[in-house]
């Protein structure tokens, strides 16, 4: 239901799930393992309700799977702590394609894989290296080396232009399909964990304490969400407006406005209590403003619901400092009627009604 509710469909105390890959609505894979014991790959054919183990790999050296990428429905690549696996039959069988044999000091932790077609692909390593193959993984050539960089993710806006991000705010860019790379500034020294481009211009990065966004193809970045001390580890976007970001403390965030919050702090004076004012104007068409006040640093959620109690829009979902705030809600895409808006914080909640008349 668009991320409003979630249910557990798999519980394995010995598995740290690191990555998912779904071919369609029904068929998908989950991979992970433990840092010291095993690598596991599981498969579902009924939208995640049930999972079967395809690989339970206990061979020394091949521990902990990280990332999975299918170039087409049959050919896929799987990264592990110290090697790459390949399937040519849709994930039913996997063969070791590339691996390090010189002991733990040489293990590279192959983190992320991206393939342009069945022959040409790239993977990143923890050791600051970027490898590329042009013959379906038979041979790999190093195209970038920087021991100061620990990579975490890679994304391409087209077959030539791509970005790789890592710890301590490091980002590099290629415009020739990974043959050469240049340093790019993101304006932050905080670690970058996930990068996604729903189109060639709009992109998002999840990072320590927030989310960055670009609207000009990665030339400039701005922070669109600050989230206290949380680390936001993974991002996924359906289109430039609708996306999800997941992080520590079991939190999942959703945006339906391209990550831009229509929220303004109109006073820094510390109020004595939580307040939620009546929206103005009311009735309205199609925009209205909602003011609220919080007396302390807190997680704040403000959302709009229909009369059946279904959430129709999330307006605020973040940590805020004490003060008075104003949020604009544009209801142009909604039909006339009575709506509820609810403010929820750590130990406070209040609900009010408003009328949309078109």
Coordinates of C-alpha atoms in Angstrom, one line a residue, residues 2 10 13 58 116 123 128 158 160 176 182 209 247 254 267 276 282 290 292 300 318 326-327 334 337 355:
X2 CA 2.7 2.5 -1.0
X10 CA 11.4 -13.5 6.4
X13 CA 18.7 -14.7 12.9
X58 CA 30.3 -22.0 3.8
X116 CA 25.3 -2.0 -19.1
X123 CA 32.2 -3.2 -9.8
X128 CA 39.2 2.3 -3.5
X158 CA 22.9 6.9 -19.1
X160 CA 28.3 7.0 -20.4
X176 CA 33.0 7.7 -20.7
X182 CA 37.2 12.8 -11.7
X209 CA 22.2 12.5 9.0
X247 CA 18.3 3.9 7.7
X254 CA 9.0 8.5 2.1
X267 CA 9.9 31.8 14.8
X276 CA -1.4 22.8 16.3
X282 CA -10.4 27.2 5.6
X290 CA -0.9 24.9 8.7
X292 CA 2.4 24.3 14.6
X300 CA 7.7 15.5 14.3
X318 CA 11.8 14.7 10.5
X326 CA 4.3 26.8 8.9
X327 CA 3.6 24.2 6.2
X334 CA -7.4 15.7 -4.4
X337 CA -14.2 17.0 1.0
X355 CA -12.4 21.5 4.2

